[in-house]
Coordinates of C-alpha atoms and ligand atoms in Angstrom, one line a residue:
M21 CA 75.3 87.4 -45.6
T22 CA 75.1 84.2 -43.5
Q23 CA 74.0 82.1 -46.5
T24 CA 77.4 82.6 -48.2
I25 CA 79.4 81.0 -45.3
P26 CA 80.0 77.3 -45.9
V27 CA 78.7 75.1 -43.1
P28 CA 81.6 73.3 -41.5
H29 CA 81.7 69.5 -41.9
G30 CA 83.4 68.0 -38.9
L31 CA 85.2 69.9 -36.2
P32 CA 88.2 71.9 -37.4
M33 CA 90.3 71.2 -34.4
Q34 CA 93.9 71.1 -35.5
R35 CA 95.9 74.1 -34.4
N36 CA 97.1 74.7 -38.0
A37 CA 98.0 78.4 -37.6
G38 CA 100.9 77.7 -35.3
P39 CA 101.3 75.7 -32.1
F40 CA 99.3 78.0 -29.9
D41 CA 96.7 79.6 -32.2
P42 CA 93.2 78.4 -33.1
P43 CA 92.6 76.6 -36.3
R44 CA 92.3 79.1 -39.2
E45 CA 88.8 77.8 -40.1
I46 CA 87.6 78.5 -36.6
T47 CA 88.9 82.1 -36.6
A48 CA 87.2 82.7 -40.0
L49 CA 84.0 81.2 -38.8
R50 CA 83.9 83.3 -35.6
E51 CA 84.2 86.4 -37.7
A52 CA 81.5 85.3 -40.2
R53 CA 79.0 83.5 -38.0
P54 CA 79.9 83.1 -34.3
V55 CA 76.9 80.8 -33.8
S56 CA 77.0 78.5 -36.8
P57 CA 75.3 75.3 -38.0
M58 CA 77.7 72.4 -38.6
I59 CA 77.6 68.8 -39.8
F60 CA 79.2 66.1 -37.7
P61 CA 81.2 63.3 -39.4
D62 CA 78.2 60.9 -39.1
G63 CA 76.0 63.4 -41.1
H64 CA 74.1 64.6 -38.0
E65 CA 73.5 68.4 -37.9
G66 CA 74.6 70.4 -34.9
W67 CA 75.9 73.9 -34.0
L68 CA 79.3 75.3 -33.4
V69 CA 79.7 78.4 -31.1
T70 CA 82.9 80.4 -31.3
G71 CA 82.1 84.1 -30.3
Y72 CA 82.9 85.2 -26.8
D73 CA 79.5 86.7 -25.9
A74 CA 77.6 83.7 -27.3
V75 CA 79.8 81.1 -25.5
R76 CA 79.4 82.9 -22.2
Q77 CA 75.7 83.3 -22.6
L78 CA 75.4 79.6 -23.6
M79 CA 77.4 78.4 -20.6
A80 CA 75.2 80.4 -18.2
D81 CA 72.0 79.0 -19.7
T82 CA 70.9 75.7 -18.1
R83 CA 68.5 75.0 -20.9
F84 CA 71.7 73.8 -22.6
S85 CA 72.1 70.5 -20.9
S86 CA 75.4 68.9 -20.0
R87 CA 73.9 65.4 -20.2
Q88 CA 74.7 64.8 -23.9
D89 CA 77.3 62.1 -23.7
I90 CA 78.1 58.9 -22.0
G91 CA 79.7 60.7 -19.2
V92 CA 83.2 59.5 -19.9
V93 CA 84.5 62.2 -22.3
H94 CA 82.8 64.8 -24.4
V95 CA 83.3 63.2 -27.8
P96 CA 79.9 61.8 -28.9
Y97 CA 80.4 62.1 -32.6
E98 CA 84.1 61.5 -32.9
T99 CA 84.5 58.2 -31.2
P100 CA 84.3 55.4 -33.8
G101 CA 81.4 53.1 -33.0
M102 CA 79.6 55.4 -30.8
P103 CA 76.0 55.9 -31.9
A104 CA 74.7 59.5 -32.3
P105 CA 72.4 60.0 -29.3
T106 CA 69.0 61.3 -30.1
E107 CA 68.3 62.4 -26.5
P108 CA 70.4 63.0 -23.4
S109 CA 71.8 59.8 -22.0
P110 CA 71.9 59.0 -18.3
P111 CA 75.1 60.2 -16.8
L112 CA 77.4 57.8 -14.9
P113 CA 76.9 58.0 -11.1
G114 CA 79.0 60.8 -9.5
L115 CA 80.2 62.4 -12.8
F116 CA 78.5 65.7 -12.1
V117 CA 80.2 67.5 -14.9
A118 CA 77.8 65.6 -17.2
M119 CA 74.7 66.3 -15.0
D120 CA 72.1 69.0 -14.8
P121 CA 70.4 70.5 -11.8
P122 CA 69.2 69.1 -9.4
D123 CA 71.6 66.1 -9.6
H124 CA 74.5 68.4 -10.4
T125 CA 73.7 70.7 -7.6
R126 CA 73.4 67.9 -5.0
L127 CA 76.9 66.5 -5.7
R128 CA 78.7 69.8 -6.4
R129 CA 77.4 71.1 -3.1
K130 CA 79.2 68.3 -1.2
L131 CA 82.5 69.5 -2.6
I132 CA 82.4 73.2 -2.5
G133 CA 83.6 73.5 1.1
A134 CA 86.8 71.5 0.2
F135 CA 87.6 73.9 -2.7
T136 CA 87.0 77.4 -1.3
V137 CA 89.6 80.1 -1.9
K138 CA 90.4 79.9 1.8
R139 CA 91.0 76.2 1.9
M140 CA 93.2 76.4 -1.1
K141 CA 95.2 79.3 0.4
Q142 CA 95.9 77.0 3.3
L143 CA 97.4 74.5 0.9
E144 CA 99.5 77.0 -0.8
D145 CA 102.7 76.7 1.2
H146 CA 102.6 72.9 0.9
I147 CA 102.1 73.1 -2.8
I148 CA 105.1 75.5 -3.1
E149 CA 107.1 73.0 -1.1
L150 CA 106.1 70.1 -3.3
T151 CA 107.0 72.1 -6.4
E152 CA 110.4 73.0 -5.1
R153 CA 111.1 69.4 -4.2
Q154 CA 110.2 68.4 -7.8
L155 CA 112.5 71.1 -9.1
D156 CA 115.4 69.7 -6.9
E157 CA 114.8 66.3 -8.5
M158 CA 114.7 67.8 -12.0
A159 CA 118.1 69.6 -11.3
R160 CA 119.7 66.2 -10.6
L161 CA 118.7 64.6 -13.9
P162 CA 121.1 64.4 -16.8
Q163 CA 120.3 66.9 -19.5
P164 CA 118.3 67.3 -21.7
V165 CA 115.3 66.7 -19.6
D166 CA 111.6 66.1 -20.6
L167 CA 109.8 68.8 -18.7
V168 CA 106.5 66.9 -19.0
Q169 CA 107.8 63.9 -17.1
A170 CA 110.2 65.7 -14.8
F171 CA 107.9 68.5 -13.7
A172 CA 104.6 69.4 -15.4
L173 CA 102.9 66.0 -14.8
P174 CA 104.3 65.2 -11.3
V175 CA 103.4 68.5 -9.6
P176 CA 99.6 68.4 -10.2
S177 CA 99.5 64.6 -9.8
L178 CA 101.3 64.8 -6.4
V179 CA 98.9 67.6 -5.3
I180 CA 95.7 65.9 -6.4
C181 CA 96.8 62.5 -5.0
E182 CA 97.5 64.0 -1.6
L183 CA 94.3 66.0 -1.5
L184 CA 92.1 63.0 -2.5
G185 CA 94.1 60.4 -0.6
V186 CA 95.1 58.4 -3.7
P187 CA 98.5 56.7 -3.2
Y188 CA 101.0 58.4 -5.6
E189 CA 102.7 55.1 -6.1
D190 CA 99.7 54.0 -8.1
R191 CA 100.1 56.8 -10.6
A192 CA 101.2 54.6 -13.4
N193 CA 97.7 53.1 -13.6
F194 CA 95.7 56.3 -13.5
Q195 CA 98.1 58.4 -15.6
A196 CA 98.1 55.9 -18.4
N197 CA 94.3 55.3 -18.2
S198 CA 93.6 59.1 -18.1
A199 CA 95.8 59.5 -21.2
Q200 CA 94.0 56.6 -22.9
F201 CA 90.6 58.1 -22.9
L202 CA 91.8 61.5 -23.8
V203 CA 93.0 60.2 -27.2
K204 CA 90.7 61.4 -29.9
D205 CA 90.7 58.6 -32.4
Q206 CA 89.9 55.7 -30.3
T207 CA 87.2 53.1 -30.4
L208 CA 84.4 53.0 -27.8
E209 CA 85.8 49.6 -26.7
E210 CA 89.3 51.0 -26.0
K211 CA 87.8 54.0 -24.2
M212 CA 85.6 51.8 -22.1
A213 CA 88.5 49.4 -21.2
A214 CA 90.6 52.3 -19.9
F215 CA 87.5 53.7 -18.0
G216 CA 86.8 50.2 -16.6
S217 CA 90.3 49.7 -15.3
M218 CA 90.4 53.1 -13.5
N219 CA 86.9 52.7 -12.2
A220 CA 87.7 49.3 -10.7
Y221 CA 90.8 50.7 -9.0
L222 CA 88.9 53.7 -7.6
A223 CA 85.9 51.6 -6.5
E224 CA 88.2 49.5 -4.3
L225 CA 89.9 52.6 -3.0
V226 CA 86.7 54.4 -1.9
T227 CA 85.2 51.2 -0.5
H228 CA 88.3 50.9 1.7
K229 CA 87.9 54.6 2.8
R230 CA 84.3 54.0 3.7
T231 CA 85.3 51.4 6.3
S232 CA 88.6 53.0 7.4
P233 CA 88.6 56.6 6.6
G234 CA 91.8 58.7 6.7
A235 CA 92.5 62.4 6.7
D236 CA 91.7 63.2 3.0
L237 CA 88.9 64.5 0.8
L238 CA 87.7 61.1 -0.4
S239 CA 87.6 59.9 3.2
D240 CA 85.5 62.9 4.1
L241 CA 83.1 62.2 1.3
A242 CA 83.0 58.5 2.2
R243 CA 81.8 59.3 5.7
D244 CA 78.6 60.8 4.0
D245 CA 76.1 57.9 3.8
D246 CA 74.1 59.9 1.3
L247 CA 76.7 59.1 -1.3
S248 CA 76.8 55.5 -2.8
I249 CA 80.0 53.7 -3.6
E250 CA 79.2 54.2 -7.3
E251 CA 78.9 58.0 -6.8
L252 CA 82.1 58.2 -4.7
T253 CA 83.9 56.3 -7.4
G254 CA 82.6 58.7 -10.1
I255 CA 83.5 61.8 -8.1
A256 CA 87.0 60.3 -7.4
F257 CA 87.4 59.6 -11.1
L258 CA 86.3 63.2 -12.1
L259 CA 88.6 64.9 -9.6
L260 CA 91.6 62.7 -10.4
L261 CA 91.3 63.2 -14.1
A262 CA 90.4 66.9 -14.1
G263 CA 92.9 67.5 -11.3
H264 CA 96.1 66.5 -13.1
E265 CA 95.7 66.4 -16.9
T266 CA 94.6 70.0 -17.5
T267 CA 97.1 71.7 -15.1
A268 CA 100.0 69.4 -16.4
N269 CA 99.3 70.5 -19.9
M270 CA 99.1 74.2 -18.9
L271 CA 102.5 74.0 -17.2
A272 CA 104.2 72.3 -20.1
L273 CA 102.6 74.2 -23.0
G274 CA 102.8 77.4 -21.0
T275 CA 106.6 76.9 -20.6
F276 CA 106.9 76.2 -24.3
A277 CA 104.9 79.4 -25.1
L278 CA 107.1 81.5 -22.8
L279 CA 110.3 80.1 -24.3
E280 CA 108.9 81.0 -27.7
H281 CA 108.2 84.6 -26.6
P282 CA 111.6 85.6 -25.1
E283 CA 110.7 89.3 -24.6
Q284 CA 107.7 88.3 -22.5
L285 CA 109.8 85.8 -20.6
A286 CA 112.4 88.5 -19.9
E287 CA 109.6 90.7 -18.4
L288 CA 108.5 87.8 -16.2
H289 CA 112.1 87.3 -15.0
A290 CA 112.4 91.0 -14.3
D291 CA 109.2 91.2 -12.3
P292 CA 108.0 88.0 -10.5
E293 CA 105.0 90.0 -9.3
L294 CA 103.7 89.6 -12.8
V295 CA 103.2 85.8 -12.3
P296 CA 99.4 85.9 -11.4
D297 CA 98.6 88.0 -14.4
A298 CA 100.9 85.9 -16.6
V299 CA 99.0 82.7 -15.5
E300 CA 95.6 84.3 -16.5
E301 CA 97.0 85.4 -19.8
L302 CA 98.6 82.0 -20.5
M303 CA 95.2 80.4 -19.6
R304 CA 93.4 82.6 -22.1
Y305 CA 96.0 82.3 -24.8
L306 CA 96.4 78.6 -24.7
S307 CA 93.0 77.3 -23.7
V308 CA 94.2 73.7 -23.3
A309 CA 90.6 72.5 -22.5
D310 CA 89.0 73.8 -25.6
I311 CA 86.0 71.9 -26.9
F312 CA 82.9 71.2 -24.8
Y313 CA 79.4 69.9 -25.7
R314 CA 75.9 70.9 -24.7
Y315 CA 72.5 69.7 -25.7
A316 CA 69.6 72.1 -26.4
T317 CA 66.5 71.1 -24.3
E318 CA 64.3 73.5 -26.2
D319 CA 64.5 76.0 -29.1
I320 CA 66.9 78.7 -27.9
E321 CA 67.9 82.0 -29.4
L322 CA 71.6 82.6 -29.3
G323 CA 73.6 85.3 -31.2
G324 CA 70.7 86.0 -33.5
E325 CA 70.2 82.3 -34.5
T326 CA 67.6 79.8 -33.3
I327 CA 69.2 76.6 -32.1
P328 CA 66.4 74.0 -32.4
E329 CA 65.5 71.7 -29.5
G330 CA 67.5 68.5 -29.6
S331 CA 70.6 70.0 -31.2
T332 CA 74.1 69.1 -30.0
V333 CA 76.0 72.3 -29.6
V334 CA 79.8 72.4 -29.7
V335 CA 81.6 75.2 -27.8
S336 CA 85.1 76.4 -28.6
L337 CA 86.6 78.1 -25.5
L338 CA 89.8 78.8 -27.5
A339 CA 87.9 80.7 -30.2
A340 CA 86.0 82.6 -27.5
N341 CA 89.2 83.6 -25.7
R342 CA 90.7 84.9 -29.0
D343 CA 87.6 87.0 -29.9
P344 CA 88.8 90.5 -30.9
H345 CA 85.4 91.9 -29.7
R346 CA 86.4 90.9 -26.2
F347 CA 90.2 91.0 -26.1
A348 CA 92.2 93.6 -28.1
D349 CA 94.8 92.1 -30.3
P350 CA 93.8 88.6 -29.1
D351 CA 96.4 86.5 -30.9
T352 CA 99.2 88.3 -29.1
L353 CA 100.5 86.9 -25.8
D354 CA 100.7 89.9 -23.5
L355 CA 101.5 89.0 -19.9
H356 CA 100.5 92.5 -18.8
R357 CA 97.0 92.1 -20.1
K358 CA 94.4 91.8 -17.5
A359 CA 92.9 88.6 -18.9
R360 CA 90.5 87.8 -16.2
G361 CA 87.1 87.2 -17.8
H362 CA 88.7 84.6 -20.1
L363 CA 86.5 81.4 -20.3
S364 CA 89.3 78.8 -19.9
F365 CA 87.7 77.6 -16.6
G366 CA 84.2 77.6 -18.2
H367 CA 81.3 79.7 -17.0
G368 CA 78.0 79.2 -15.2
I369 CA 77.1 76.3 -12.9
H370 CA 79.8 74.0 -14.2
Q371 CA 82.6 76.5 -13.9
C372 CA 85.8 74.7 -12.9
L373 CA 85.6 73.6 -9.3
G374 CA 89.4 73.3 -9.0
Q375 CA 90.3 76.7 -10.5
Q376 CA 91.8 78.1 -7.3
L377 CA 93.8 75.0 -6.9
A378 CA 95.0 75.1 -10.5
R379 CA 95.9 78.8 -10.1
I380 CA 98.0 78.1 -7.0
E381 CA 99.8 75.2 -8.8
M382 CA 100.5 77.3 -11.9
R383 CA 101.7 80.3 -10.0
A384 CA 104.0 78.1 -7.9
G385 CA 105.0 76.1 -10.9
F386 CA 106.0 79.0 -13.3
A387 CA 107.5 81.1 -10.5
G388 CA 109.6 78.2 -9.2
L389 CA 110.7 77.0 -12.6
L390 CA 111.9 80.4 -13.8
R391 CA 113.7 81.2 -10.6
R392 CA 115.4 77.8 -10.4
F393 CA 116.3 77.6 -14.1
P394 CA 116.8 81.2 -15.4
T395 CA 118.6 79.9 -18.5
L396 CA 116.0 77.3 -19.3
R397 CA 115.7 76.7 -23.1
L398 CA 114.4 74.2 -25.6
A399 CA 116.8 71.3 -26.3
V400 CA 115.3 70.7 -29.8
P401 CA 114.1 73.1 -32.6
A402 CA 110.5 74.4 -31.8
E403 CA 109.1 72.6 -34.9
E404 CA 110.2 69.3 -33.4
V405 CA 108.1 69.6 -30.2
Q406 CA 105.4 67.0 -30.3
L407 CA 102.0 68.7 -30.0
R408 CA 99.0 67.0 -28.5
T409 CA 96.8 67.5 -31.7
D410 CA 95.6 63.9 -31.1
M411 CA 94.3 64.5 -27.6
N412 CA 91.2 66.1 -26.2
I413 CA 93.3 68.2 -23.8
Y414 CA 95.8 70.2 -25.8
G415 CA 99.5 70.5 -24.9
V416 CA 102.8 68.9 -25.7
H417 CA 103.6 65.2 -25.4
E418 CA 107.2 66.0 -24.5
L419 CA 109.2 69.2 -23.9
P420 CA 113.0 68.5 -24.1
V421 CA 114.7 71.3 -22.2
T422 CA 118.2 72.2 -21.1
W423 CA 119.9 74.9 -19.0
T424 CA 123.3 76.1 -18.0
A425 CA 124.8 73.9 -15.4
S426 CA 125.5 76.8 -13.0
D427 CA 121.7 77.5 -12.6
Ligands
HEM524 C1 85.1 71.8 -14.8 C2 89.0 73.6 -17.1 C3 91.9 72.3 -13.3 C4 88.1 70.0 -11.3 C5 85.9 72.5 -15.7 C6 85.5 73.2 -16.8 C7 86.5 73.7 -17.5 C8 87.7 73.3 -16.7 C9 86.6 74.5 -18.8 C10 84.0 73.3 -17.3 C11 83.4 72.1 -17.9 C12 82.0 72.3 -18.5 O1 81.4 73.4 -18.4 O2 81.5 71.3 -19.0 C13 90.1 73.4 -16.2 C14 91.5 73.9 -16.6 C15 92.3 73.5 -15.5 C16 91.4 72.8 -14.5 C17 91.9 74.6 -17.8 C18 93.7 73.7 -15.3 C19 94.5 74.6 -15.8 C20 91.1 71.6 -12.5 C21 91.6 71.0 -11.2 C22 90.6 70.4 -10.7 C23 89.4 70.5 -11.5 C24 93.0 71.2 -10.6 C25 90.7 69.7 -9.3 C26 90.0 69.1 -8.7 C27 87.0 70.3 -12.1 C28 85.7 69.8 -11.8 C29 84.8 70.3 -12.8 C30 85.6 71.1 -13.7 C31 85.3 68.8 -10.7 C32 83.3 70.0 -13.0 C33 82.6 71.1 -12.3 C34 81.1 71.0 -12.5 O3 80.6 70.3 -13.4 O4 80.3 71.6 -11.7 N1 87.3 72.6 -15.6 N2 90.1 72.8 -15.0 N3 89.8 71.3 -12.6 N4 87.0 71.1 -13.2 FE1 88.5 72.0 -14.1

């Protein structure tokens, strides 16, 4: 049967079945061959994994290396001018998301204490307070308001800045640079320029913290002489980027999805206790961080196929999260579904370090937004909402919204 399935050329990444659904080609491929060969745009052969079981198994298997890229973003074959690597390249210092054990273990261990469920719980009240303050500011703006700029981006940016000890006033620099290297069609030079600018800024910041530490996470790390300035810079870079772009897009795209599913939204209004389950379901349904890359360090059996040593393997978390073999009626947004077990935070040793923080932000964000603006609605037709099909983290570029003045 498998011989009749065409091997995909390039990555079908456009969400062409609607603003929230996986590309049609990906859905068809998952049904036909959940672990499939593929051809990258440069002609190089690789593998594309779309089935839930196979994705989960792959992410738990450290024979699939994370060291397949230059450590900046996971787009080795899509960045114009970037050579196809023939073997894993050395990761940049500190960027442990692109490392394997024991390097990954050494760095991740230094951060685990700062991100425990308990530590995050202690931050919860403060995060709720920040969220409410941002909603107050939004209420004062003339309508229509862009929810991305007024709410979805500021909340996680404020939180991660405070946690790390990065001055929020400097956000123009890091928000613009983060956005820069998440653009898909960008030359290596452009990507490296954005990376260089953010790196220089963060190197100066952590060097200052090493000599005069304050009461924040980067200062705590800077006190540890085992970490070099280059490593501290890389860790700061990873946390700052991962800490605001993903959550911001979940808040904005999640709000769009809720506004497009009024019956689900009404249930959430009626029962605020539903918010934690709603957040998990929105995470599953939207999978804003979709595509990840791995590199096979030996021949590996996966889903009845043999992935040869040296292959680049592309994983679609969105496809896995919409697999009907794992979630009944997967393309329906159902806030009552117990969606835990979704793979939107990854799985295995690289599973998202900030997931508890992200959950707290999203719960506070959606709960606060719906309570404060019960009549919130789109200010433009849904078809006019600008989707981030050009970015590596999916979402909306802008979400113009309005509400009844008495809210
Ligand atoms: C790793 C998603 C929020 C920090 C990951 C991975 C995913 C992910 C899928 C696994 C990457 C891989 O296996 O290669 C998300 C989503 C978020 C979110 C969807 C929001 C809704 C955050 C936040 C932080 C964070 C708020 C804050 C610090 C990290 C770090 C890693 C990571 C440091 C690397 C972990 C490692 O390699 O051991 N995230 N993330 N993330 N995330 Fe998140």
